mmCIF file with all atom_site columns, C-alpha atoms in Angstrom:
data_model
loop_
_atom_site.group_PDB
_atom_site.id
_atom_site.type_symbol
_atom_site.label_atom_id
_atom_site.label_alt_id
_atom_site.label_comp_id
_atom_site.label_asym_id
_atom_site.label_entity_id
_atom_site.label_seq_id
_atom_site.pdbx_PDB_ins_code
_atom_site.Cartn_x
_atom_site.Cartn_y
_atom_site.Cartn_z
_atom_site.occupancy
_atom_site.B_iso_or_equiv
_atom_site.pdbx_formal_charge
_atom_site.auth_seq_id
_atom_site.auth_comp_id
_atom_site.auth_asym_id
_atom_site.auth_atom_id
_atom_site.pdbx_PDB_model_num
ATOM 1   C CA . GLN A 1 1   ? 19.265  -1.453  16.140 1.00 71.00 ? 1   GLN A CA 1
ATOM 2   C CA . LYS A 1 2   ? 16.836  -0.918  18.673 1.00 79.00 ? 2   LYS A CA 1
ATOM 3   C CA . GLU A 1 3   ? 15.591  2.985   17.922 1.00 88.00 ? 3   GLU A CA 1
ATOM 4   C CA . VAL A 1 4   ? 15.890  4.541   20.837 1.00 93.00 ? 4   VAL A CA 1
ATOM 5   C CA . GLU A 1 5   ? 19.125  2.821   22.699 1.00 93.00 ? 5   GLU A CA 1
ATOM 6   C CA . GLN A 1 6   ? 19.975  3.491   26.398 1.00 93.00 ? 6   GLN A CA 1
ATOM 7   C CA . ASN A 1 7   ? 22.484  2.339   28.918 1.00 88.00 ? 7   ASN A CA 1
ATOM 8   C CA . SER A 1 8   ? 20.921  -0.105  31.138 1.00 84.00 ? 8   SER A CA 1
ATOM 9   C CA . GLY A 1 9   ? 22.282  0.785   34.295 1.00 85.00 ? 9   GLY A CA 1
ATOM 10  C CA . PRO A 1 10  ? 22.493  0.869   37.114 1.00 93.00 ? 10  PRO A CA 1
ATOM 11  C CA . LEU A 1 11  ? 24.702  3.726   37.099 1.00 95.00 ? 11  LEU A CA 1
ATOM 12  C CA . SER A 1 12  ? 25.185  5.275   40.530 1.00 96.00 ? 12  SER A CA 1
ATOM 13  C CA . VAL A 1 13  ? 26.537  8.310   42.212 1.00 97.00 ? 13  VAL A CA 1
ATOM 14  C CA . PRO A 1 14  ? 27.237  10.335  44.784 1.00 97.00 ? 14  PRO A CA 1
ATOM 15  C CA . GLU A 1 15  ? 24.466  12.449  46.556 1.00 97.00 ? 15  GLU A CA 1
ATOM 16  C CA . GLY A 1 16  ? 25.923  15.616  45.599 1.00 97.00 ? 16  GLY A CA 1
ATOM 17  C CA . ALA A 1 17  ? 28.080  14.677  42.247 1.00 97.00 ? 17  ALA A CA 1
ATOM 18  C CA . ILE A 1 18  ? 26.703  15.487  38.894 1.00 97.00 ? 18  ILE A CA 1
ATOM 19  C CA . ALA A 1 19  ? 24.887  12.206  37.079 1.00 97.00 ? 19  ALA A CA 1
ATOM 20  C CA . SER A 1 20  ? 25.679  12.169  33.352 1.00 97.00 ? 20  SER A CA 1
ATOM 21  C CA . LEU A 1 21  ? 22.941  9.205   31.461 1.00 97.00 ? 21  LEU A CA 1
ATOM 22  C CA . ASN A 1 22  ? 22.878  9.165   27.460 1.00 96.00 ? 22  ASN A CA 1
ATOM 23  C CA . CYS A 1 23  ? 20.918  7.899   25.054 1.00 96.00 ? 23  CYS A CA 1
ATOM 24  C CA . THR A 1 24  ? 20.923  7.675   21.324 1.00 96.00 ? 24  THR A CA 1
ATOM 25  C CA . TYR A 1 25  ? 18.956  7.124   18.483 1.00 95.00 ? 25  TYR A CA 1
ATOM 26  C CA . SER A 1 26  ? 18.721  6.040   14.766 1.00 93.00 ? 26  SER A CA 1
ATOM 27  C CA . ASP A 1 27  ? 16.036  7.863   13.508 1.00 90.00 ? 27  ASP A CA 1
ATOM 28  C CA . ARG A 1 28  ? 17.191  10.817  11.374 1.00 89.00 ? 28  ARG A CA 1
ATOM 29  C CA . GLY A 1 29  ? 13.485  11.976  11.644 1.00 86.00 ? 29  GLY A CA 1
ATOM 30  C CA . SER A 1 30  ? 13.160  12.261  14.649 1.00 87.00 ? 30  SER A CA 1
ATOM 31  C CA . GLN A 1 31  ? 11.962  15.888  16.114 1.00 84.00 ? 31  GLN A CA 1
ATOM 32  C CA . SER A 1 32  ? 11.558  15.989  19.478 1.00 90.00 ? 32  SER A CA 1
ATOM 33  C CA . PHE A 1 33  ? 13.256  14.440  22.228 1.00 93.00 ? 33  PHE A CA 1
ATOM 34  C CA . PHE A 1 34  ? 12.873  13.743  25.500 1.00 93.00 ? 34  PHE A CA 1
ATOM 35  C CA . TRP A 1 35  ? 13.082  12.768  28.868 1.00 96.00 ? 35  TRP A CA 1
ATOM 36  C CA . TYR A 1 36  ? 11.010  11.438  31.722 1.00 95.00 ? 36  TYR A CA 1
ATOM 37  C CA . ARG A 1 37  ? 11.442  10.026  35.077 1.00 97.00 ? 37  ARG A CA 1
ATOM 38  C CA . GLN A 1 38  ? 9.827   6.719   36.579 1.00 96.00 ? 38  GLN A CA 1
ATOM 39  C CA . TYR A 1 39  ? 9.630   6.162   40.047 1.00 95.00 ? 39  TYR A CA 1
ATOM 40  C CA . SER A 1 40  ? 9.285   2.067   40.633 1.00 92.00 ? 40  SER A CA 1
ATOM 41  C CA . GLY A 1 41  ? 6.310   0.768   40.448 1.00 88.00 ? 41  GLY A CA 1
ATOM 42  C CA . LYS A 1 42  ? 5.151   4.283   39.482 1.00 92.00 ? 42  LYS A CA 1
ATOM 43  C CA . SER A 1 43  ? 4.733   5.810   35.686 1.00 93.00 ? 43  SER A CA 1
ATOM 44  C CA . PRO A 1 44  ? 6.856   7.759   33.889 1.00 94.00 ? 44  PRO A CA 1
ATOM 45  C CA . GLU A 1 45  ? 6.451   11.654  34.068 1.00 93.00 ? 45  GLU A CA 1
ATOM 46  C CA . LEU A 1 46  ? 8.101   13.941  32.193 1.00 91.00 ? 46  LEU A CA 1
ATOM 47  C CA . ILE A 1 47  ? 11.430  15.995  33.212 1.00 93.00 ? 47  ILE A CA 1
ATOM 48  C CA . MET A 1 48  ? 12.101  17.704  30.229 1.00 90.00 ? 48  MET A CA 1
ATOM 49  C CA . SER A 1 49  ? 11.989  18.300  26.682 1.00 90.00 ? 49  SER A CA 1
ATOM 50  C CA . ILE A 1 50  ? 14.275  18.837  23.540 1.00 92.00 ? 50  ILE A CA 1
ATOM 51  C CA . TYR A 1 51  ? 13.823  20.324  20.517 1.00 89.00 ? 51  TYR A CA 1
ATOM 52  C CA . SER A 1 52  ? 16.515  22.024  18.602 1.00 90.00 ? 52  SER A CA 1
ATOM 53  C CA . ASN A 1 53  ? 20.639  21.487  19.316 1.00 93.00 ? 53  ASN A CA 1
ATOM 54  C CA . GLY A 1 54  ? 22.917  22.419  22.174 1.00 93.00 ? 54  GLY A CA 1
ATOM 55  C CA . ASP A 1 55  ? 21.162  22.584  26.087 1.00 94.00 ? 55  ASP A CA 1
ATOM 56  C CA . LYS A 1 56  ? 18.403  23.399  27.418 1.00 94.00 ? 56  LYS A CA 1
ATOM 57  C CA . GLU A 1 57  ? 18.357  24.099  31.318 1.00 95.00 ? 57  GLU A CA 1
ATOM 58  C CA . ASP A 1 58  ? 15.826  23.598  33.820 1.00 93.00 ? 58  ASP A CA 1
ATOM 59  C CA . GLY A 1 59  ? 16.863  23.457  37.732 1.00 95.00 ? 59  GLY A CA 1
ATOM 60  C CA . ARG A 1 60  ? 19.175  21.070  38.223 1.00 97.00 ? 60  ARG A CA 1
ATOM 61  C CA . PHE A 1 61  ? 18.485  19.202  34.982 1.00 97.00 ? 61  PHE A CA 1
ATOM 62  C CA . THR A 1 62  ? 20.036  20.377  31.491 1.00 97.00 ? 62  THR A CA 1
ATOM 63  C CA . ALA A 1 63  ? 18.659  18.143  28.807 1.00 96.00 ? 63  ALA A CA 1
ATOM 64  C CA . GLN A 1 64  ? 21.407  18.241  25.391 1.00 96.00 ? 64  GLN A CA 1
ATOM 65  C CA . LEU A 1 65  ? 20.695  17.432  22.025 1.00 96.00 ? 65  LEU A CA 1
ATOM 66  C CA . ASN A 1 66  ? 23.442  16.838  18.775 1.00 95.00 ? 66  ASN A CA 1
ATOM 67  C CA . LYS A 1 67  ? 20.724  15.677  16.395 1.00 93.00 ? 67  LYS A CA 1
ATOM 68  C CA . ALA A 1 68  ? 24.083  15.384  14.048 1.00 93.00 ? 68  ALA A CA 1
ATOM 69  C CA . SER A 1 69  ? 25.525  12.198  16.398 1.00 94.00 ? 69  SER A CA 1
ATOM 70  C CA . GLN A 1 70  ? 21.766  11.684  17.277 1.00 95.00 ? 70  GLN A CA 1
ATOM 71  C CA . TYR A 1 71  ? 22.436  11.935  20.564 1.00 95.00 ? 71  TYR A CA 1
ATOM 72  C CA . VAL A 1 72  ? 20.839  12.932  23.421 1.00 97.00 ? 72  VAL A CA 1
ATOM 73  C CA . SER A 1 73  ? 21.604  13.528  26.910 1.00 97.00 ? 73  SER A CA 1
ATOM 74  C CA . LEU A 1 74  ? 20.440  15.091  30.146 1.00 97.00 ? 74  LEU A CA 1
ATOM 75  C CA . LEU A 1 75  ? 22.620  16.070  33.839 1.00 97.00 ? 75  LEU A CA 1
ATOM 76  C CA . ILE A 1 76  ? 21.531  15.382  37.053 1.00 97.00 ? 76  ILE A CA 1
ATOM 77  C CA . ARG A 1 77  ? 23.586  18.463  38.987 1.00 97.00 ? 77  ARG A CA 1
ATOM 78  C CA . ASP A 1 78  ? 23.486  17.826  43.376 1.00 97.00 ? 78  ASP A CA 1
ATOM 79  C CA . SER A 1 79  ? 21.731  14.839  42.744 1.00 97.00 ? 79  SER A CA 1
ATOM 80  C CA . GLN A 1 80  ? 19.456  13.583  45.416 1.00 97.00 ? 80  GLN A CA 1
ATOM 81  C CA . PRO A 1 81  ? 18.535  10.180  46.959 1.00 96.00 ? 81  PRO A CA 1
ATOM 82  C CA . SER A 1 82  ? 15.165  11.569  45.759 1.00 96.00 ? 82  SER A CA 1
ATOM 83  C CA . ASP A 1 83  ? 16.688  11.700  42.281 1.00 97.00 ? 83  ASP A CA 1
ATOM 84  C CA . SER A 1 84  ? 17.051  7.591   42.645 1.00 97.00 ? 84  SER A CA 1
ATOM 85  C CA . ALA A 1 85  ? 14.850  6.073   39.949 1.00 97.00 ? 85  ALA A CA 1
ATOM 86  C CA . THR A 1 86  ? 14.977  5.314   36.273 1.00 96.00 ? 86  THR A CA 1
ATOM 87  C CA . TYR A 1 87  ? 15.599  8.175   33.232 1.00 97.00 ? 87  TYR A CA 1
ATOM 88  C CA . LEU A 1 88  ? 13.547  7.204   29.730 1.00 96.00 ? 88  LEU A CA 1
ATOM 89  C CA . CYS A 1 89  ? 14.810  8.572   27.058 1.00 96.00 ? 89  CYS A CA 1
ATOM 90  C CA . ALA A 1 90  ? 12.246  8.920   24.532 1.00 94.00 ? 90  ALA A CA 1
ATOM 91  C CA . VAL A 1 91  ? 11.371  9.992   20.448 1.00 93.00 ? 91  VAL A CA 1
ATOM 92  C CA . GLU A 1 92  ? 9.038   11.580  18.777 1.00 89.00 ? 92  GLU A CA 1
ATOM 93  C CA . ARG A 1 93  ? 8.342   11.228  15.048 1.00 82.00 ? 93  ARG A CA 1
ATOM 94  C CA . GLY A 1 94  ? 5.194   12.260  13.569 1.00 79.00 ? 94  GLY A CA 1
ATOM 95  C CA . PHE A 1 95  ? 2.068   10.720  15.820 1.00 77.00 ? 95  PHE A CA 1
ATOM 96  C CA . LYS A 1 96  ? 4.483   8.187   17.651 1.00 82.00 ? 96  LYS A CA 1
ATOM 97  C CA . THR A 1 97  ? 6.830   8.330   20.671 1.00 87.00 ? 97  THR A CA 1
ATOM 98  C CA . ILE A 1 98  ? 9.868   5.476   21.058 1.00 90.00 ? 98  ILE A CA 1
ATOM 99  C CA . PHE A 1 99  ? 11.392  5.167   24.383 1.00 92.00 ? 99  PHE A CA 1
ATOM 100 C CA . GLY A 1 100 ? 14.392  3.453   25.802 1.00 92.00 ? 100 GLY A CA 1
ATOM 101 C CA . ALA A 1 101 ? 14.594  0.809   27.076 1.00 91.00 ? 101 ALA A CA 1
ATOM 102 C CA . GLY A 1 102 ? 15.149  3.441   30.532 1.00 94.00 ? 102 GLY A CA 1
ATOM 103 C CA . THR A 1 103 ? 18.633  3.378   32.789 1.00 95.00 ? 103 THR A CA 1
ATOM 104 C CA . ARG A 1 104 ? 18.423  2.753   36.288 1.00 95.00 ? 104 ARG A CA 1
ATOM 105 C CA . LEU A 1 105 ? 20.813  5.776   38.669 1.00 97.00 ? 105 LEU A CA 1
ATOM 106 C CA . PHE A 1 106 ? 20.839  5.778   41.645 1.00 97.00 ? 106 PHE A CA 1
ATOM 107 C CA . VAL A 1 107 ? 21.972  8.075   43.739 1.00 97.00 ? 107 VAL A CA 1
ATOM 108 C CA . LYS A 1 108 ? 24.129  6.854   47.561 1.00 95.00 ? 108 LYS A CA 1
ATOM 109 C CA . ALA A 1 109 ? 23.723  9.106   50.415 1.00 92.00 ? 109 ALA A CA 1
ATOM 110 C CA . ASP B 2 1   ? -5.129  19.182  36.704 1.00 67.00 ? 1   ASP B CA 1
ATOM 111 C CA . VAL B 2 2   ? -4.133  16.377  33.883 1.00 67.00 ? 2   VAL B CA 1
ATOM 112 C CA . LYS B 2 3   ? -5.276  12.979  34.226 1.00 89.00 ? 3   LYS B CA 1
ATOM 113 C CA . VAL B 2 4   ? -5.291  9.887   32.950 1.00 94.00 ? 4   VAL B CA 1
ATOM 114 C CA . THR B 2 5   ? -7.388  7.105   34.742 1.00 95.00 ? 5   THR B CA 1
ATOM 115 C CA . GLN B 2 6   ? -7.670  3.109   34.119 1.00 95.00 ? 6   GLN B CA 1
ATOM 116 C CA . SER B 2 7   ? -9.910  1.871   35.671 1.00 88.00 ? 7   SER B CA 1
ATOM 117 C CA . SER B 2 8   ? -8.218  -0.837  36.738 1.00 89.00 ? 8   SER B CA 1
ATOM 118 C CA . ARG B 2 9   ? -4.675  -1.449  37.787 1.00 92.00 ? 9   ARG B CA 1
ATOM 119 C CA . TYR B 2 10  ? -4.230  -4.938  38.544 1.00 95.00 ? 10  TYR B CA 1
ATOM 120 C CA . LEU B 2 11  ? -6.179  -8.024  36.948 1.00 95.00 ? 11  LEU B CA 1
ATOM 121 C CA . VAL B 2 12  ? -5.839  -12.057 36.589 1.00 97.00 ? 12  VAL B CA 1
ATOM 122 C CA . LYS B 2 13  ? -7.179  -13.359 33.728 1.00 97.00 ? 13  LYS B CA 1
ATOM 123 C CA . ARG B 2 14  ? -7.459  -17.503 31.842 1.00 97.00 ? 14  ARG B CA 1
ATOM 124 C CA . THR B 2 15  ? -5.854  -17.895 28.740 1.00 97.00 ? 15  THR B CA 1
ATOM 125 C CA . GLY B 2 16  ? -8.336  -17.577 26.464 1.00 97.00 ? 16  GLY B CA 1
ATOM 126 C CA . GLU B 2 17  ? -10.274 -15.153 27.838 1.00 97.00 ? 17  GLU B CA 1
ATOM 127 C CA . LYS B 2 18  ? -11.155 -11.239 26.826 1.00 97.00 ? 18  LYS B CA 1
ATOM 128 C CA . VAL B 2 19  ? -9.953  -8.771  27.855 1.00 97.00 ? 19  VAL B CA 1
ATOM 129 C CA . PHE B 2 20  ? -10.669 -4.815  28.357 1.00 97.00 ? 20  PHE B CA 1
ATOM 130 C CA . LEU B 2 21  ? -8.644  -2.274  29.105 1.00 97.00 ? 21  LEU B CA 1
ATOM 131 C CA . GLU B 2 22  ? -10.151 0.943   29.745 1.00 96.00 ? 22  GLU B CA 1
ATOM 132 C CA . CYS B 2 23  ? -8.770  4.392   30.237 1.00 97.00 ? 23  CYS B CA 1
ATOM 133 C CA . VAL B 2 24  ? -9.950  8.258   29.897 1.00 97.00 ? 24  VAL B CA 1
ATOM 134 C CA . GLN B 2 25  ? -8.464  11.368  29.795 1.00 95.00 ? 25  GLN B CA 1
ATOM 135 C CA . ASP B 2 26  ? -10.375 14.578  31.144 1.00 93.00 ? 26  ASP B CA 1
ATOM 136 C CA . MET B 2 27  ? -7.796  16.729  29.107 1.00 89.00 ? 27  MET B CA 1
ATOM 137 C CA . ASP B 2 28  ? -8.688  17.223  25.440 1.00 89.00 ? 28  ASP B CA 1
ATOM 138 C CA . HIS B 2 29  ? -6.102  15.768  24.078 1.00 89.00 ? 29  HIS B CA 1
ATOM 139 C CA . GLU B 2 30  ? -6.096  14.649  20.358 1.00 88.00 ? 30  GLU B CA 1
ATOM 140 C CA . ASN B 2 31  ? -4.000  11.542  20.428 1.00 90.00 ? 31  ASN B CA 1
ATOM 141 C CA . MET B 2 32  ? -4.272  8.667   22.882 1.00 94.00 ? 32  MET B CA 1
ATOM 142 C CA . PHE B 2 33  ? -1.463  5.795   23.268 1.00 95.00 ? 33  PHE B CA 1
ATOM 143 C CA . TRP B 2 34  ? -1.386  2.577   24.804 1.00 97.00 ? 34  TRP B CA 1
ATOM 144 C CA . TYR B 2 35  ? 1.944   0.965   25.717 1.00 96.00 ? 35  TYR B CA 1
ATOM 145 C CA . ARG B 2 36  ? 2.708   -1.814  27.895 1.00 96.00 ? 36  ARG B CA 1
ATOM 146 C CA . GLN B 2 37  ? 6.246   -1.952  29.574 1.00 95.00 ? 37  GLN B CA 1
ATOM 147 C CA . ASP B 2 38  ? 8.697   -5.429  30.774 1.00 92.00 ? 38  ASP B CA 1
ATOM 148 C CA . PRO B 2 39  ? 11.632  -5.801  32.290 1.00 85.00 ? 39  PRO B CA 1
ATOM 149 C CA . GLY B 2 40  ? 14.622  -4.726  29.996 1.00 80.00 ? 40  GLY B CA 1
ATOM 150 C CA . LEU B 2 41  ? 12.501  -4.068  27.316 1.00 83.00 ? 41  LEU B CA 1
ATOM 151 C CA . GLY B 2 42  ? 11.409  -0.147  28.302 1.00 85.00 ? 42  GLY B CA 1
ATOM 152 C CA . LEU B 2 43  ? 8.288   0.432   26.786 1.00 91.00 ? 43  LEU B CA 1
ATOM 153 C CA . ARG B 2 44  ? 6.663   -0.688  23.492 1.00 92.00 ? 44  ARG B CA 1
ATOM 154 C CA . LEU B 2 45  ? 3.671   1.116   21.476 1.00 93.00 ? 45  LEU B CA 1
ATOM 155 C CA . ILE B 2 46  ? 1.024   -1.283  20.567 1.00 96.00 ? 46  ILE B CA 1
ATOM 156 C CA . TYR B 2 47  ? -1.471  1.159   19.208 1.00 96.00 ? 47  TYR B CA 1
ATOM 157 C CA . PHE B 2 48  ? -2.580  4.722   19.044 1.00 93.00 ? 48  PHE B CA 1
ATOM 158 C CA . SER B 2 49  ? -4.815  7.260   18.053 1.00 93.00 ? 49  SER B CA 1
ATOM 159 C CA . TYR B 2 50  ? -4.790  10.515  17.388 1.00 89.00 ? 50  TYR B CA 1
ATOM 160 C CA . ASP B 2 51  ? -8.563  11.338  16.433 1.00 88.00 ? 51  ASP B CA 1
ATOM 161 C CA . VAL B 2 52  ? -12.182 8.851   16.894 1.00 91.00 ? 52  VAL B CA 1
ATOM 162 C CA . LYS B 2 53  ? -12.589 6.425   16.103 1.00 87.00 ? 53  LYS B CA 1
ATOM 163 C CA . MET B 2 54  ? -8.800  6.497   14.011 1.00 90.00 ? 54  MET B CA 1
ATOM 164 C CA . LYS B 2 55  ? -5.904  3.782   15.507 1.00 93.00 ? 55  LYS B CA 1
ATOM 165 C CA . GLU B 2 56  ? -2.709  3.299   13.781 1.00 93.00 ? 56  GLU B CA 1
ATOM 166 C CA . LYS B 2 57  ? -0.782  0.337   14.625 1.00 94.00 ? 57  LYS B CA 1
ATOM 167 C CA . GLY B 2 58  ? 2.441   0.754   17.210 1.00 92.00 ? 58  GLY B CA 1
ATOM 168 C CA . ASP B 2 59  ? 4.759   -1.392  17.743 1.00 90.00 ? 59  ASP B CA 1
ATOM 169 C CA . ILE B 2 60  ? 3.661   -4.994  18.956 1.00 95.00 ? 60  ILE B CA 1
ATOM 170 C CA . PRO B 2 61  ? 0.033   -4.961  17.989 1.00 96.00 ? 61  PRO B CA 1
ATOM 171 C CA . GLU B 2 62  ? -0.344  -8.374  17.221 1.00 96.00 ? 62  GLU B CA 1
ATOM 172 C CA . GLY B 2 63  ? -3.216  -9.987  19.676 1.00 96.00 ? 63  GLY B CA 1
ATOM 173 C CA . TYR B 2 64  ? -4.587  -6.296  21.019 1.00 98.00 ? 64  TYR B CA 1
ATOM 174 C CA . SER B 2 65  ? -7.561  -4.277  19.035 1.00 97.00 ? 65  SER B CA 1
ATOM 175 C CA . VAL B 2 66  ? -8.250  -1.015  20.385 1.00 97.00 ? 66  VAL B CA 1
ATOM 176 C CA . SER B 2 67  ? -11.383 1.489   19.727 1.00 96.00 ? 67  SER B CA 1
ATOM 177 C CA . ARG B 2 68  ? -11.945 4.962   20.136 1.00 96.00 ? 68  ARG B CA 1
ATOM 178 C CA . GLU B 2 69  ? -15.422 6.417   19.403 1.00 94.00 ? 69  GLU B CA 1
ATOM 179 C CA . LYS B 2 70  ? -15.153 8.878   22.141 1.00 95.00 ? 70  LYS B CA 1
ATOM 180 C CA . LYS B 2 71  ? -12.071 11.343  22.254 1.00 94.00 ? 71  LYS B CA 1
ATOM 181 C CA . GLU B 2 72  ? -11.492 11.747  25.963 1.00 95.00 ? 72  GLU B CA 1
ATOM 182 C CA . ARG B 2 73  ? -11.368 7.248   26.241 1.00 96.00 ? 73  ARG B CA 1
ATOM 183 C CA . PHE B 2 74  ? -9.123  4.399   24.434 1.00 97.00 ? 74  PHE B CA 1
ATOM 184 C CA . SER B 2 75  ? -10.276 1.015   24.836 1.00 97.00 ? 75  SER B CA 1
ATOM 185 C CA . LEU B 2 76  ? -7.311  -1.507  24.508 1.00 97.00 ? 76  LEU B CA 1
ATOM 186 C CA . ILE B 2 77  ? -8.745  -5.718  23.956 1.00 97.00 ? 77  ILE B CA 1
ATOM 187 C CA . LEU B 2 78  ? -7.536  -8.130  24.428 1.00 97.00 ? 78  LEU B CA 1
ATOM 188 C CA . GLU B 2 79  ? -9.294  -10.437 21.850 1.00 94.00 ? 79  GLU B CA 1
ATOM 189 C CA . SER B 2 80  ? -7.892  -14.645 23.360 1.00 97.00 ? 80  SER B CA 1
ATOM 190 C CA . ALA B 2 81  ? -5.652  -13.421 26.731 1.00 97.00 ? 81  ALA B CA 1
ATOM 191 C CA . SER B 2 82  ? -2.229  -15.546 26.588 1.00 97.00 ? 82  SER B CA 1
ATOM 192 C CA . THR B 2 83  ? 0.474   -15.889 29.101 1.00 97.00 ? 83  THR B CA 1
ATOM 193 C CA . ASN B 2 84  ? 2.871   -13.391 27.162 1.00 96.00 ? 84  ASN B CA 1
ATOM 194 C CA . GLN B 2 85  ? 0.331   -10.656 27.692 1.00 98.00 ? 85  GLN B CA 1
ATOM 195 C CA . THR B 2 86  ? 1.150   -10.678 31.314 1.00 97.00 ? 86  THR B CA 1
ATOM 196 C CA . SER B 2 87  ? 2.597   -7.327  31.892 1.00 97.00 ? 87  SER B CA 1
ATOM 197 C CA . MET B 2 88  ? 2.256   -3.083  33.059 1.00 96.00 ? 88  MET B CA 1
ATOM 198 C CA . TYR B 2 89  ? -0.344  -1.796  29.987 1.00 97.00 ? 89  TYR B CA 1
ATOM 199 C CA . LEU B 2 90  ? 0.011   1.866   30.129 1.00 97.00 ? 90  LEU B CA 1
ATOM 200 C CA . CYS B 2 91  ? -1.908  4.288   29.169 1.00 97.00 ? 91  CYS B CA 1
ATOM 201 C CA . ALA B 2 92  ? -1.065  7.689   27.911 1.00 95.00 ? 92  ALA B CA 1
ATOM 202 C CA . SER B 2 93  ? -2.056  10.890  26.124 1.00 93.00 ? 93  SER B CA 1
ATOM 203 C CA . SER B 2 94  ? -0.319  13.901  24.185 1.00 88.00 ? 94  SER B CA 1
ATOM 204 C CA . SER B 2 95  ? -0.524  17.424  23.703 1.00 75.00 ? 95  SER B CA 1
ATOM 205 C CA . PRO B 2 96  ? 2.612   19.925  22.644 1.00 66.00 ? 96  PRO B CA 1
ATOM 206 C CA . SER B 2 97  ? 5.270   21.059  25.710 1.00 59.00 ? 97  SER B CA 1
ATOM 207 C CA . SER B 2 98  ? 3.777   24.430  27.026 1.00 58.00 ? 98  SER B CA 1
ATOM 208 C CA . GLY B 2 99  ? 6.381   27.554  26.875 1.00 55.00 ? 99  GLY B CA 1
ATOM 209 C CA . THR B 2 100 ? 7.590   30.051  24.335 1.00 55.00 ? 100 THR B CA 1
ATOM 210 C CA . GLU B 2 101 ? 9.486   27.043  22.696 1.00 56.00 ? 101 GLU B CA 1
ATOM 211 C CA . PHE B 2 102 ? 7.949   24.072  20.487 1.00 56.00 ? 102 PHE B CA 1
ATOM 212 C CA . SER B 2 103 ? 9.547   20.989  21.673 1.00 56.00 ? 103 SER B CA 1
ATOM 213 C CA . GLY B 2 104 ? 7.335   18.364  20.063 1.00 68.00 ? 104 GLY B CA 1
ATOM 214 C CA . ASN B 2 105 ? 4.477   16.650  22.196 1.00 78.00 ? 105 ASN B CA 1
ATOM 215 C CA . THR B 2 106 ? 4.406   16.231  26.041 1.00 83.00 ? 106 THR B CA 1
ATOM 216 C CA . ILE B 2 107 ? 3.010   12.138  26.949 1.00 87.00 ? 107 ILE B CA 1
ATOM 217 C CA . TYR B 2 108 ? 0.799   11.754  30.444 1.00 91.00 ? 108 TYR B CA 1
ATOM 218 C CA . PHE B 2 109 ? 0.358   8.405   31.825 1.00 94.00 ? 109 PHE B CA 1
ATOM 219 C CA . GLY B 2 110 ? -2.248  6.679   33.310 1.00 95.00 ? 110 GLY B CA 1
ATOM 220 C CA . GLU B 2 111 ? -0.611  4.655   37.296 1.00 94.00 ? 111 GLU B CA 1
ATOM 221 C CA . GLY B 2 112 ? -1.409  1.436   34.978 1.00 95.00 ? 112 GLY B CA 1
ATOM 222 C CA . SER B 2 113 ? -2.236  -2.218  34.374 1.00 96.00 ? 113 SER B CA 1
ATOM 223 C CA . TRP B 2 114 ? -0.940  -4.332  35.983 1.00 96.00 ? 114 TRP B CA 1
ATOM 224 C CA . LEU B 2 115 ? -2.447  -8.260  34.324 1.00 97.00 ? 115 LEU B CA 1
ATOM 225 C CA . THR B 2 116 ? -1.453  -11.767 34.976 1.00 97.00 ? 116 THR B CA 1
ATOM 226 C CA . VAL B 2 117 ? -2.599  -14.212 32.552 1.00 97.00 ? 117 VAL B CA 1
ATOM 227 C CA . VAL B 2 118 ? -3.061  -17.287 34.224 1.00 97.00 ? 118 VAL B CA 1
#
């Protein structure tokens, strides 16, 4: 079992819709959780971080964390074609940050 | 602005060569990392360092070594390059997330080094 698992996709949504990206992790000792966005040929950049159970909102993005279920999600409201990218879930444990393989998102105009 | 610089963007090396990948960060971060990224496998941690001259193995350290003589510089060394080390290598550094709520350590990535071993 991988430490951080994501559906590889691709996930395709129409412009203006809500995109829902999911991630599970195996280590209950994990402390902090992140979503990174990576455009093709570019390096990942941070979108959201979350530490406590519940929801955290930042503009069109909402991160959700459920430590009991070992589940993290990212909702993107009013999806735009510019949101088309690979989204990486990352989990921090001590000094290490472990990444999932990423979910490819396509937003159709 | 946050800056992690990888000096070599594209390299082609021969099997058996020794390869150095250099990384410099200007943010005074304690932690630095080397990842490799391959299709379908995502980002895998090779080595990390939480202080000068300190290093820890990540998930795939075999065939690699690292050096951190100065806080801002973290080098990845392929002692004898092999074709299965053809990949994109990402250097990163980290700091605690900003804001009122602690949310872990944000990782900042360099632009990546594309290495082909022939």
